[in-house]
Short mmCIF file of C-alpha atoms in Angstrom, two decimals:
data_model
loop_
_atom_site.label_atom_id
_atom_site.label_comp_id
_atom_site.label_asym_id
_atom_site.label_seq_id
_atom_site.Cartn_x
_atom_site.Cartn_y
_atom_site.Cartn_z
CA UNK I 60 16.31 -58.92 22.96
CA UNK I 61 18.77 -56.94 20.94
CA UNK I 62 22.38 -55.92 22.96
CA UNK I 63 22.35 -52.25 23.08
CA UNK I 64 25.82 -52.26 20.83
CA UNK I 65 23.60 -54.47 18.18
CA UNK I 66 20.42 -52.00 18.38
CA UNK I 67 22.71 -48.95 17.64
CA UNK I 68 24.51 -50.38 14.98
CA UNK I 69 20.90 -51.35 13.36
CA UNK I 70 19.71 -47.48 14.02
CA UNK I 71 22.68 -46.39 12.54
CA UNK I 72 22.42 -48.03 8.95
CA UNK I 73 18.91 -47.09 9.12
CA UNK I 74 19.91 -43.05 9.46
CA UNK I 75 22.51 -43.31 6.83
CA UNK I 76 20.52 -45.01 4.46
CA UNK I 77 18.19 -42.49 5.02
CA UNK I 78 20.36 -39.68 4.33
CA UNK I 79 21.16 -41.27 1.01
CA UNK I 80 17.33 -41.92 0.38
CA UNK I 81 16.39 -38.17 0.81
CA UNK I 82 18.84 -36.93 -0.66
CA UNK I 83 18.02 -38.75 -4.06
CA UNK I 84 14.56 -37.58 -3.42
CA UNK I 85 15.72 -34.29 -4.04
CA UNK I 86 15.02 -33.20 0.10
CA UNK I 87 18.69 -31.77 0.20
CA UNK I 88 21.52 -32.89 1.97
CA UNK I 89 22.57 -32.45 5.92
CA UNK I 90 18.78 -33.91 6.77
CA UNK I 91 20.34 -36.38 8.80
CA UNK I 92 23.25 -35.24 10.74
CA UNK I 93 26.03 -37.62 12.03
CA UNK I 94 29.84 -37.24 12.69
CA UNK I 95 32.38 -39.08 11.60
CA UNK I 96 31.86 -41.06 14.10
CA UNK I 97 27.92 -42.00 13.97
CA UNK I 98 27.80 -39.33 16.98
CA UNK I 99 24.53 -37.85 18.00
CA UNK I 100 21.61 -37.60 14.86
CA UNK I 101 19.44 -34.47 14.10
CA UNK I 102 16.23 -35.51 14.26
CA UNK I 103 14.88 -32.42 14.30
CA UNK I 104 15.34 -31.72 10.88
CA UNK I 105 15.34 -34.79 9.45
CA UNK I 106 12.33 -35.59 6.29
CA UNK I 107 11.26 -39.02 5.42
CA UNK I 108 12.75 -40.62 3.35
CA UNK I 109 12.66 -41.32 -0.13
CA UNK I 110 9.58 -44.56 -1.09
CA UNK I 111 9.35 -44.87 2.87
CA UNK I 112 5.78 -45.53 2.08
CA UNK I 113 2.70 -43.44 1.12
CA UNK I 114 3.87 -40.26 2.73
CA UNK I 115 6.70 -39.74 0.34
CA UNK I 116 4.63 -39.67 -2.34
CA UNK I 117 4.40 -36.16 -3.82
CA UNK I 118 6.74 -33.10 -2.76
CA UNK I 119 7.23 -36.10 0.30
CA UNK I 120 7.19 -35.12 4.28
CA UNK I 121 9.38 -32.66 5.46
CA UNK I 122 7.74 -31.03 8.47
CA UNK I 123 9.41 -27.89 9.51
CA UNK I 124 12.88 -28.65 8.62
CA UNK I 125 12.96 -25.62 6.81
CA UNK I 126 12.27 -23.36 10.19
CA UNK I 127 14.18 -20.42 11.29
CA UNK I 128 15.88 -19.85 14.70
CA UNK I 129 12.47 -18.01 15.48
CA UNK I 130 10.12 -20.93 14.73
CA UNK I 131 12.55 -23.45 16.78
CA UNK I 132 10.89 -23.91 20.31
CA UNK I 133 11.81 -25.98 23.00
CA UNK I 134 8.67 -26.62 25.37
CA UNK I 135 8.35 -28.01 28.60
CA UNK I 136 4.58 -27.43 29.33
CA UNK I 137 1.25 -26.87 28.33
CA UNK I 138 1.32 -23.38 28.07
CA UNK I 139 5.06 -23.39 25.88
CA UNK I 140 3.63 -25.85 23.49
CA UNK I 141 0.52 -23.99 23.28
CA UNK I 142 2.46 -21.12 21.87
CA UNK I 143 4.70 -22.84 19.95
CA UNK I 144 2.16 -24.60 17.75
CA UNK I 145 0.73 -20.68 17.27
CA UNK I 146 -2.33 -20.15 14.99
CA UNK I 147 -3.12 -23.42 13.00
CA UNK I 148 -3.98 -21.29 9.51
CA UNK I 149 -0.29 -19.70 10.16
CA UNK I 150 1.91 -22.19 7.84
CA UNK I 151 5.35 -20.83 8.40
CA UNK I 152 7.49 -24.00 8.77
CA UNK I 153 8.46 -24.49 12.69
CA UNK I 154 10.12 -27.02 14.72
CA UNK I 155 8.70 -28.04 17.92
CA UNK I 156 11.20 -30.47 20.37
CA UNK I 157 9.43 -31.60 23.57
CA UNK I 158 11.58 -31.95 26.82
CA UNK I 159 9.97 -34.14 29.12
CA UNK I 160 6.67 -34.84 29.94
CA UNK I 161 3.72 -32.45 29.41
CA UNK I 162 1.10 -32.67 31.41
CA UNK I 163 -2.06 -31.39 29.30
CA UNK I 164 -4.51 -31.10 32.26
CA UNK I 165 -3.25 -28.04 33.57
CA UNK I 166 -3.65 -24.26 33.66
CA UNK I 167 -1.82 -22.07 32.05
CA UNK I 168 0.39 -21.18 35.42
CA UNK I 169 1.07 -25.19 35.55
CA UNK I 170 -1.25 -26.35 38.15
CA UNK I 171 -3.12 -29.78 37.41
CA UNK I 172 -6.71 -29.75 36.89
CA UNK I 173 -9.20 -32.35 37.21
CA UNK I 174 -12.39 -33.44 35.92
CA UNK I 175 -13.93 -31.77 38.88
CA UNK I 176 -12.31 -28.38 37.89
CA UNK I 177 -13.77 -28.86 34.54
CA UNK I 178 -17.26 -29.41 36.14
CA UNK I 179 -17.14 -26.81 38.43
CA UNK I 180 -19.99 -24.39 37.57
CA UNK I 181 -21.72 -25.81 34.84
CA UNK I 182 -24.14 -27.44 37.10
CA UNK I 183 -22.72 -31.36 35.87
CA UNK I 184 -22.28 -33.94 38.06
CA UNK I 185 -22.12 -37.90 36.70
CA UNK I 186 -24.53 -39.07 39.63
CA UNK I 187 -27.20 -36.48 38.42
CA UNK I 188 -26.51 -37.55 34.69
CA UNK I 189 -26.93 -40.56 35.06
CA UNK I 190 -30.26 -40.22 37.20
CA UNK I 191 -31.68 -38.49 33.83
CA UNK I 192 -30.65 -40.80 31.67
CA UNK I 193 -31.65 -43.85 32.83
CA UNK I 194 -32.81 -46.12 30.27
CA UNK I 195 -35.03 -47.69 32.59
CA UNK I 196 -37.31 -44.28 32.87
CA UNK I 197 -36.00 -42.03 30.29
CA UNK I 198 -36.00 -44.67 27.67
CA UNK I 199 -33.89 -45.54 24.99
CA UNK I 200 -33.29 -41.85 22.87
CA UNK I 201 -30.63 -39.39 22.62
CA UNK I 202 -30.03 -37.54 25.89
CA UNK I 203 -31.23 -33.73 25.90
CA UNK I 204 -31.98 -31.47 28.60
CA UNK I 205 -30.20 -29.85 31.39
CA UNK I 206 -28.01 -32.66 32.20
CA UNK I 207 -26.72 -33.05 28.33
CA UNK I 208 -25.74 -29.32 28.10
CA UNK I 209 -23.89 -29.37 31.83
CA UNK I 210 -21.64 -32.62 30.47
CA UNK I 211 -21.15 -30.61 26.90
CA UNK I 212 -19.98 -27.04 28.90
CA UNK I 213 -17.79 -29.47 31.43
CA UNK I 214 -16.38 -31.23 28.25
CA UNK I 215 -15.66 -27.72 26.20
CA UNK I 216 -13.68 -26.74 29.07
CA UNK I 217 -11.50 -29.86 28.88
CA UNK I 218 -11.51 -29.66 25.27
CA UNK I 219 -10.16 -26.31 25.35
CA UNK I 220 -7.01 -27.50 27.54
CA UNK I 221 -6.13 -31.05 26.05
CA UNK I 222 -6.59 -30.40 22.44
CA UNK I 223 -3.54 -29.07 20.72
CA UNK I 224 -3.97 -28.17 16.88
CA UNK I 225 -0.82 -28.57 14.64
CA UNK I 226 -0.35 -26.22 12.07
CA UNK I 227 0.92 -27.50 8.44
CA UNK I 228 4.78 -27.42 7.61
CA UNK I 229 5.20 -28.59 11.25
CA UNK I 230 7.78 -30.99 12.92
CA UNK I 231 7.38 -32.17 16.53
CA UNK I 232 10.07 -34.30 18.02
CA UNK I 233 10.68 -35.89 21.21
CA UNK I 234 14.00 -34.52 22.70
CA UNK I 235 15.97 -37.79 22.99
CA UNK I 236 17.01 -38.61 26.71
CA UNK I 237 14.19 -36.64 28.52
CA UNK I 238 11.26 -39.45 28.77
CA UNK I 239 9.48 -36.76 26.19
CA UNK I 240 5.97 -37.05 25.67
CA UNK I 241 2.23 -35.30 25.97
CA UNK I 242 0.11 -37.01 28.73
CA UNK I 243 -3.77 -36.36 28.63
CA UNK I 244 -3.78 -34.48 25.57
CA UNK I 245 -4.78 -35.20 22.21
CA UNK I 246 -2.78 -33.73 19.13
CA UNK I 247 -5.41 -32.34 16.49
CA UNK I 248 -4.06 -32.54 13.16
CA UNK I 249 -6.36 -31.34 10.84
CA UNK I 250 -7.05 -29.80 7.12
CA UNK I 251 -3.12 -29.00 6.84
CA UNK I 252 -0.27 -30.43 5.30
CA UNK I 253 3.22 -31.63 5.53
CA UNK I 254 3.59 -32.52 9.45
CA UNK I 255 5.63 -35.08 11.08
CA UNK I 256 5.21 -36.36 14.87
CA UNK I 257 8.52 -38.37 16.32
CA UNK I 258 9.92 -39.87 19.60
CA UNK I 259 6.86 -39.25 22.01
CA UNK I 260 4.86 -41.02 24.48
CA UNK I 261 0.91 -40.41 24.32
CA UNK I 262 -0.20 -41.60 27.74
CA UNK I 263 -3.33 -41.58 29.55
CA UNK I 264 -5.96 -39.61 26.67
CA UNK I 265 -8.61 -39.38 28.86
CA UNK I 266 -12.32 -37.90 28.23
CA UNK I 267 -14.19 -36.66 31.60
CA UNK I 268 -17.48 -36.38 30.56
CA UNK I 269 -18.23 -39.81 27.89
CA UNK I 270 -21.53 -39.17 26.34
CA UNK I 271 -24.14 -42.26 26.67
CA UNK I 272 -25.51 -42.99 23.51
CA UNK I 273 -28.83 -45.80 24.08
CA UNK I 274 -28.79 -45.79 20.55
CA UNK I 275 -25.41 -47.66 19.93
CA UNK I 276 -25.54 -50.94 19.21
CA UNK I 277 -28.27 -53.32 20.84
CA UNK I 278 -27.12 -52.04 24.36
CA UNK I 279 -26.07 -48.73 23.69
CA UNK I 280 -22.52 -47.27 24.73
CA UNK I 281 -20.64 -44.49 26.58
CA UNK I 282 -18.75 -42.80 24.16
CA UNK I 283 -15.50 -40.50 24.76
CA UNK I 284 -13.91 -38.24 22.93
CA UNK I 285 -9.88 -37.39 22.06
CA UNK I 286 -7.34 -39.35 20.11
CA UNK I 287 -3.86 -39.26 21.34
CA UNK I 288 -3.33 -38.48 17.59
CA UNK I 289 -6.14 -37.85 15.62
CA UNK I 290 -5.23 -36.74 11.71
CA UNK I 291 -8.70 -35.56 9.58
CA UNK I 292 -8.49 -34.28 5.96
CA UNK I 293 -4.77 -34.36 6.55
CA UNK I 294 -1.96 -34.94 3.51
CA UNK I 295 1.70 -36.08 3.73
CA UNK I 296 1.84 -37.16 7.50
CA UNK I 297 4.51 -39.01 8.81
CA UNK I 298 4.29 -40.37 12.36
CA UNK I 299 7.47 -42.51 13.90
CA UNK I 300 8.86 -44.19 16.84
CA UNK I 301 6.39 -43.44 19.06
CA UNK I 302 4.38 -44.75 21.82
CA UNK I 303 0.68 -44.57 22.99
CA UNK I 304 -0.62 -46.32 25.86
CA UNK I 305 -3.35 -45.99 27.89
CA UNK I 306 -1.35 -46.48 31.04
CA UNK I 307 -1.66 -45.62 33.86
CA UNK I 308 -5.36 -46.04 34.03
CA UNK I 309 -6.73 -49.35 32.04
CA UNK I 310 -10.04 -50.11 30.91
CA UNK I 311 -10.33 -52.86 33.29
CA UNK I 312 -10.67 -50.66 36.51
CA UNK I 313 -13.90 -48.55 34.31
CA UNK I 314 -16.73 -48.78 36.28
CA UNK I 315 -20.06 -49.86 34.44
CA UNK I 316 -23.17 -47.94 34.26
CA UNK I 317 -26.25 -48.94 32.29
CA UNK I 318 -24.35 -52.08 31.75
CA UNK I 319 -21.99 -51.09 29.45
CA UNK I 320 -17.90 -50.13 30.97
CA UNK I 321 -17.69 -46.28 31.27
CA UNK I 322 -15.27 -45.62 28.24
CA UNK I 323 -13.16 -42.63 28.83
CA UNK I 324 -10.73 -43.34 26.25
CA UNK I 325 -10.88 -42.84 22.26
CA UNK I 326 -8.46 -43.89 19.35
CA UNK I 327 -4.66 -43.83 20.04
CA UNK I 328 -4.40 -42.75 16.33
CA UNK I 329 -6.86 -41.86 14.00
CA UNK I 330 -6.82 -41.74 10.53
CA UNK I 331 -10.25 -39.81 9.67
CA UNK I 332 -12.26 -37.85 7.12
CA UNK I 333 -10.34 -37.98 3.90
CA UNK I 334 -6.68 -37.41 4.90
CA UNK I 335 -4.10 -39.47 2.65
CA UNK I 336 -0.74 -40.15 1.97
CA UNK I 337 0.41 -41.14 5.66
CA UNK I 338 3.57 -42.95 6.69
CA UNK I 339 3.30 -44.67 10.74
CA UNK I 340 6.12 -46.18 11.21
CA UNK I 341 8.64 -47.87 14.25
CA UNK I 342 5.50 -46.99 17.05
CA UNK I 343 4.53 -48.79 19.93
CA UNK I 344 0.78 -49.07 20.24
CA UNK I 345 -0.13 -50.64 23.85
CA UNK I 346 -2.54 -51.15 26.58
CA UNK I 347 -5.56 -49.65 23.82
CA UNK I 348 -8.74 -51.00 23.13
CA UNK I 349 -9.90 -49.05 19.60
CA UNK I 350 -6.60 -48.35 18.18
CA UNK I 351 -6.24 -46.90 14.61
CA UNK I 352 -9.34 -46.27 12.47
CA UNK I 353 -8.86 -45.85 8.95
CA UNK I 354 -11.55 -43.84 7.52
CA UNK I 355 -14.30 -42.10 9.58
CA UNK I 356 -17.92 -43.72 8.08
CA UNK I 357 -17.81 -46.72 4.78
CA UNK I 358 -18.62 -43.47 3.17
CA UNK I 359 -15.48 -41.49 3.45
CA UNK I 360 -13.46 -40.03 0.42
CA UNK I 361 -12.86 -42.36 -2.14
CA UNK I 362 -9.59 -41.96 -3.75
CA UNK I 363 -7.16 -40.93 -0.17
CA UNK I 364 -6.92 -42.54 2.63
CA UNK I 365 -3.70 -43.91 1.26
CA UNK I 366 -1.89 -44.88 4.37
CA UNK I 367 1.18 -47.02 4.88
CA UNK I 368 2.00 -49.23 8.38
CA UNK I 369 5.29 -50.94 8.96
CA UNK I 370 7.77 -51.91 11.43
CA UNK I 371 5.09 -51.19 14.49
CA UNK I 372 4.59 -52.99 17.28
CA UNK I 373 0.96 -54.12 18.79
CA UNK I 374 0.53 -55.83 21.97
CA UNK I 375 -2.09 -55.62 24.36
CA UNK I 376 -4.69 -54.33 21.73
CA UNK I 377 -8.05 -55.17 21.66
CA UNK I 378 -8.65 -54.48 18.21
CA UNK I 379 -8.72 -51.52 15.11
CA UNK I 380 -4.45 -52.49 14.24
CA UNK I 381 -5.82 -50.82 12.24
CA UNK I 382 -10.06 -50.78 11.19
CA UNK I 383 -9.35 -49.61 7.20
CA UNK I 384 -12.42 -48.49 5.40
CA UNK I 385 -11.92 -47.38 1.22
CA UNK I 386 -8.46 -46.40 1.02
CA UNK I 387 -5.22 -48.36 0.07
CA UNK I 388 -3.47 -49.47 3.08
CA UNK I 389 0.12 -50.89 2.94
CA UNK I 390 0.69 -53.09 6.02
CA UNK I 391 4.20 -54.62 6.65
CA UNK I 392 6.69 -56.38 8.79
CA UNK I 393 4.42 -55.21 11.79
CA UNK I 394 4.55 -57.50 14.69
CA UNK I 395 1.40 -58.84 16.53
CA UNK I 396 1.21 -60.33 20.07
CA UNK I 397 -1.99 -60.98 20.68
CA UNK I 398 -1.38 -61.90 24.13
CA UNK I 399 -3.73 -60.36 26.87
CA UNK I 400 -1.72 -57.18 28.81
CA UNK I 401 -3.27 -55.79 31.62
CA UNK I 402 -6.93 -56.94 30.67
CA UNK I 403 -6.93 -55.71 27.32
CA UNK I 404 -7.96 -58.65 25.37
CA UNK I 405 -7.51 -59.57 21.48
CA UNK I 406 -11.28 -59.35 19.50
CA UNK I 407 -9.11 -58.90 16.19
CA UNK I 408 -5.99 -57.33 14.73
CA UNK I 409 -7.09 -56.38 11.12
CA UNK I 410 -10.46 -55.58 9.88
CA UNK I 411 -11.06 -54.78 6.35
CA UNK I 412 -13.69 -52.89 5.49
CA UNK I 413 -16.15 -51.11 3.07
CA UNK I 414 -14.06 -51.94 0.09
CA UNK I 415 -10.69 -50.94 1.71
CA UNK I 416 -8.01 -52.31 -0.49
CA UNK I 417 -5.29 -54.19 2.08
CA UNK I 418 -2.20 -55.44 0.74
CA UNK I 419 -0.65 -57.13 3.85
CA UNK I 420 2.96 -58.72 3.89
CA UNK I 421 5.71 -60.12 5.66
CA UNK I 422 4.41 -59.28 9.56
CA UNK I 423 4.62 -61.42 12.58
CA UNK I 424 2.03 -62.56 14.54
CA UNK I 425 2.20 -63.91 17.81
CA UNK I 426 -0.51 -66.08 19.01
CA UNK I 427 -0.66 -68.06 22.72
CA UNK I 428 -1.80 -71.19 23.16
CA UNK I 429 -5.30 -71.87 21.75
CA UNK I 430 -6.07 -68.89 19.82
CA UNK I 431 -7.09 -69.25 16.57
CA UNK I 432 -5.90 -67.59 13.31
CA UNK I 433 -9.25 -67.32 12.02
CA UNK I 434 -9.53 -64.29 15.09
CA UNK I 435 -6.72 -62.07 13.34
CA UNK I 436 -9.13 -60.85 10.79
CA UNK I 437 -12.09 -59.40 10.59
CA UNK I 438 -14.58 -57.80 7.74
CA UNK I 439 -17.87 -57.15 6.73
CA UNK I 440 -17.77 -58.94 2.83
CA UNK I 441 -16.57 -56.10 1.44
CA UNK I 442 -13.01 -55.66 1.78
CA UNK I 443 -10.11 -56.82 0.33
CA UNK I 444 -6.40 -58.31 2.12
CA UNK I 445 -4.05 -59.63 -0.10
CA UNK I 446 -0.71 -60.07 0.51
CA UNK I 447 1.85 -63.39 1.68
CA UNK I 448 5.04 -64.20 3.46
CA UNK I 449 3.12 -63.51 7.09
CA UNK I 450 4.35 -65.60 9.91
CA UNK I 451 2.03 -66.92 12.47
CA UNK I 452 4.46 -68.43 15.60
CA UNK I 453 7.23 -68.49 13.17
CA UNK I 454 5.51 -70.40 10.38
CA UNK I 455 4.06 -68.99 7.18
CA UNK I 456 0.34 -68.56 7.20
CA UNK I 457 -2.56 -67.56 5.01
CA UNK I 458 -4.72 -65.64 6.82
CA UNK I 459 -7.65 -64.86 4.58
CA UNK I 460 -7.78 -68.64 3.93
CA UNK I 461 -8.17 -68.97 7.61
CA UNK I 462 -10.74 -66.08 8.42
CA UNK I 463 -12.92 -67.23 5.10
CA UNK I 464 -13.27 -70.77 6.25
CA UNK I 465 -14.59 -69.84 9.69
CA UNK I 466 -16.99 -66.91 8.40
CA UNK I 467 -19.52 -66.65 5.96
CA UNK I 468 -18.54 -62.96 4.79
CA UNK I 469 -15.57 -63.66 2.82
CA UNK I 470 -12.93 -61.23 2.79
CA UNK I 471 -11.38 -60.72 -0.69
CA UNK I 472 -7.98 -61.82 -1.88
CA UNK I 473 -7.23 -59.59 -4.62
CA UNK I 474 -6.99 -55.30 -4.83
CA UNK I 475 -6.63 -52.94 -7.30
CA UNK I 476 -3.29 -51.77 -6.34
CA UNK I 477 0.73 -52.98 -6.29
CA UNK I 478 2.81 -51.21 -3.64
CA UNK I 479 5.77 -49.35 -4.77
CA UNK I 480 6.58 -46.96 -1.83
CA UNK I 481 7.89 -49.89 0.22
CA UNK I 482 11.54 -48.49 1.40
CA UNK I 483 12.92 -50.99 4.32
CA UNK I 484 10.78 -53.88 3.40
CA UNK I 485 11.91 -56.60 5.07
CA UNK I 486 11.31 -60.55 3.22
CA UNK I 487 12.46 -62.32 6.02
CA UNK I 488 10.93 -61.51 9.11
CA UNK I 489 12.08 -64.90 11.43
CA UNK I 490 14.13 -62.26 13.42
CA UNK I 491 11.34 -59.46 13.40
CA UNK I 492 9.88 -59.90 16.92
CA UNK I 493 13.45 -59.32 18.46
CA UNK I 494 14.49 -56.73 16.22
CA UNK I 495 11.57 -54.68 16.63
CA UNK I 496 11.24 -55.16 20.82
CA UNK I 497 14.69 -52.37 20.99
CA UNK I 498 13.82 -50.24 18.03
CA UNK I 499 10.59 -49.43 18.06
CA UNK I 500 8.36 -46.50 20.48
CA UNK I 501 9.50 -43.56 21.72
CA UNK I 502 12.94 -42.93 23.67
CA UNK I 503 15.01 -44.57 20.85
CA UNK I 504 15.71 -42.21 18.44
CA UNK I 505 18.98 -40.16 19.55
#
């Protein structure tokens, strides 16, 4: 690992070449501000810069930098952050900084709620839900009844609490040195524009009431709701240096009813229903099963879902880094380690899908001993991955080569697009695992 002297110096080329980047872009000057002596940044007004993928595309990402002293919060809790964000159609540019941890399962005096405060008189409990919906007498169709409408007025409730929708024009930023983040919530951007999400740790999204569904797959599944991030029909999204994680509570200790584990968790980010030009950049995505889904149904918008991954960090993912359907996805000098973490064990890293259009470059993969690089990939015939200089335990690999000759649904080599937003693109990524272990995920901007 990076000295701390070494990871500061990196951070601090990387702020002033984006200061000169945004400020060609025509974003103004001051974004990023530094003293003479590389003091203490601004990152609450800072824009992306200039080609840092497909969210500078356009008028670019600028958030709120352009708030006024009355649309500058600081927030501490639920109920602060709650007002903060304000009405979602109300587009006056704002800046949001989070101190500490918010807790999103509480009231709106601070205490902590539970799933059984949610339940608590709409007449759902899980042993009586599960009574009426087993498979072995109620069969194998879509639950209905009393039962279903007690889990959906106990899940409305927790909706109501965890779900926090982001206007457009909006920054939110982690406020550096106070362990800032949003703990069983779910931030709903949605049909807006222009919002960036920095320096925050999305722990422990958790769904009370998971719906079973004996229609999904052979087996049928339980099925949760709430993305730590979840982005639908947005535009010009930029999300950076942060962290989700499922921790403290792992899919490992889920309990299993009608044979399938009792999923309580969702997507850590989301990338749904038409939204495009979206920049994720320097996060930390950990201890997740379904992690980043490009692209809702193979039959979402053509022409957006133009998204742009680089410089994150995977490890203990089961798979979805990311699941891209349609759009055209930029994916590089991302680091892999596929390396089982707390139970979470590697079914894939990248699946291309219903004609998404994949250019893949210069990442590092990390395999242990006997995997194969055939499991990286994964596809249904359809989708495209093109790409080269990716490193496999240090040594150059093709992966599509690898992935065709162990499956019969080839996944294509060639797309219909040349990246040109690549700002930061690194050709030589021998050092990348390192580099990226200090400067990636939340609590390192500052």
């Amino acid at each position: 690992m990076a000295s701390a002297s070494h990871r500061r110096s990196r951070l601090k080329r990387r702020m002033l070449v984006g200061t000169a980047a945004a400020a060609a872009a025509g974003l103004g000057t001051g974004v990023f501000v530094m003293n003479a002596n590389a003091g203490p940044v601004d990152l609450y007004h800072q824009v992306l810069p200039a080609k840092d993928g497909w969210a500078a595309s356009g008028s670019g990402t600028t958030g709120g930098t352009k708030a006024d002293s009355a649309h500058t919060f600081t927030v501490s809790t639920r109920a602060q952050l709650v007002k903060a964000l304000g009405s979602v159609s109300d587009t006056t540019p704002r800046i949001i900084k989070v101190k500490g941890t918010i807790e999103a399962n509480t009231d709106d005096s601070g205490k902590k709620l539970t799933c059984a405060d949610y339940a608590s008189g709409t007449g759902y409990s899980l042993s009586a839900y599960l009574k009426a919906f087993d498979p072995a007498t109620y069969g194998k169709k879509a639950p209905s009844g009393t039962q279903e409408k007690a889990r959906e007025a106990a899940a409305n409730k927790q909706k109501k609490n965890i779900v926090f929708r982001v206007p457009s024009n909006t920054t939110i930023v982690g406020v550096p040195g106070s362990k800032a983040g949003i703990t069983g919530g779910s931030l709903q951007v949605q049909d807006v524009k222009n919002v960036i999400v920095r320096n925050l740790t999305f722990a422990a999204t958790e769904d009370c009431f998971p719906q079973w569904d004996p229609t999904d797959g052979s087996s049928g599944e339980w099925n949760s709701n709430y993305d730590s991030v979840t982005l639908r029909g947005v535009t010009n999204v930029w999300a950076d240096h942060n962290t989700f994680t499922d921790a403290p509570f792992f899919d490992s200790a889920e309990k299993t009813y009608f044979g399938r584990k009792y999923q309580i968790h969702d997507g850590a980010l989301d990338i749904t229903n038409g939204s495009d030009l979206v920049t994720v950049e320097r996060n930390q995505f950990t201890n997740h099963d379904k992690t980043m889904l490009i692209g809702s149904s193979d039959t979402d918008s053509t022409g957006k879902l133009r998204v742009t991954i680089h410089h994150n960090v995977w490890k203990g993912i089961v798979q979805r880094a990311p699941l891209a359907r349609i759009g055209q996805i930029h994916l590089y000098n991302n680091v892999y380690d596929t390396a089982t973490v707390n139970g979470y064990a590697p079914k894939y890293s990248l699946d291309s899908r219903a004609k998404a259009q994949v250019v893949a470059e210069h990442n590092a993969f990390k395999l242990p001993s006997g995997a194969k690089v055939a499991k990286l990939l994964s596809g249904d015939g359809t989708g495209s991955v093109a790409g080269k200089g990716n490193l496999v335990n240090g040594t150059e690999t093709d992966l599509v080569a690898a992935y065709n000759a162990a499956n019969s649904k080839k996944i294509k080599t060639t797309v219909n697009w040349t990246p040109t937003l690549t700002a930061g693109l690194q050709t030589s990524v021998k050092n990348l695992v390192t580099e990226l272990s200090s400067t990636t995920g939340a609590g390192v901007l500052g």
